[in-house]
Amino acid sequence: LLGGYAADWELQYSVPTRNVLFVEEKNPERHHLNVTFNPPFLNTYTDSLTTRIVLPAGAYNIKLSLPREVDAEWHEHKWGWFDVFQSRPVVAFSLRNFYIPDSETQNMSYKLTLTYDYSGTSHLQKPLTLSLYFFAFFAMYILYGRFESKKLSQQGGVAAVAEKKTQ
């Protein structure tokens, strides 16, 4: 009667890492991301659900554990502004006919666990790259200034060049 509306809906959000990201004490490179896997609204039925999780650049040995079977799981790469040397790994999966009953959302039984290794020095790569770019820019500016002043001194100084321009 109303036309059978079909809609695509996309939801993106960032999660505070202090609540969901944990580091092993024995192996500080091993990280565990534990997220409750339920929609932000109750009684939501989804025909096709695709979830992408973007990890930091340099993450490796990635393992995904889900509370139910998925239709497809794949890995992608995402490039950002300061991802100069390597991209960020993306773990993606899709589900069909996804529904979590109210009784299951209350006990938080749908946990998504993502385990990956991340080197402690990998997070220094972007600030060091940015510092190197600034240093290279200012070094080129200084060299240009020195060559320009050398060229002016070979032509007889600044006063001689200004005198030639006025004539």
mmCIF file of C-alpha atoms in Angstrom, residues 4 15 32 49 94 101 103-104:
data_model
loop_
_atom_site.group_PDB
_atom_site.id
_atom_site.type_symbol
_atom_site.label_atom_id
_atom_site.label_comp_id
_atom_site.label_asym_id
_atom_site.label_seq_id
_atom_site.Cartn_x
_atom_site.Cartn_y
_atom_site.Cartn_z
ATOM 1 C CA GLY A 4 7.575 -0.977 -0.204
ATOM 2 C CA VAL A 15 34.899 4.131 19.941
ATOM 3 C CA HIS A 32 42.665 -7.191 21.796
ATOM 4 C CA LEU A 49 25.124 -5.892 7.104
ATOM 5 C CA SER A 94 29.245 -9.196 5.836
ATOM 6 C CA PRO A 101 16.606 -10.387 20.029
ATOM 7 C CA SER A 103 16.994 -10.885 25.448
ATOM 8 C CA GLU A 104 20.418 -11.252 23.790
#
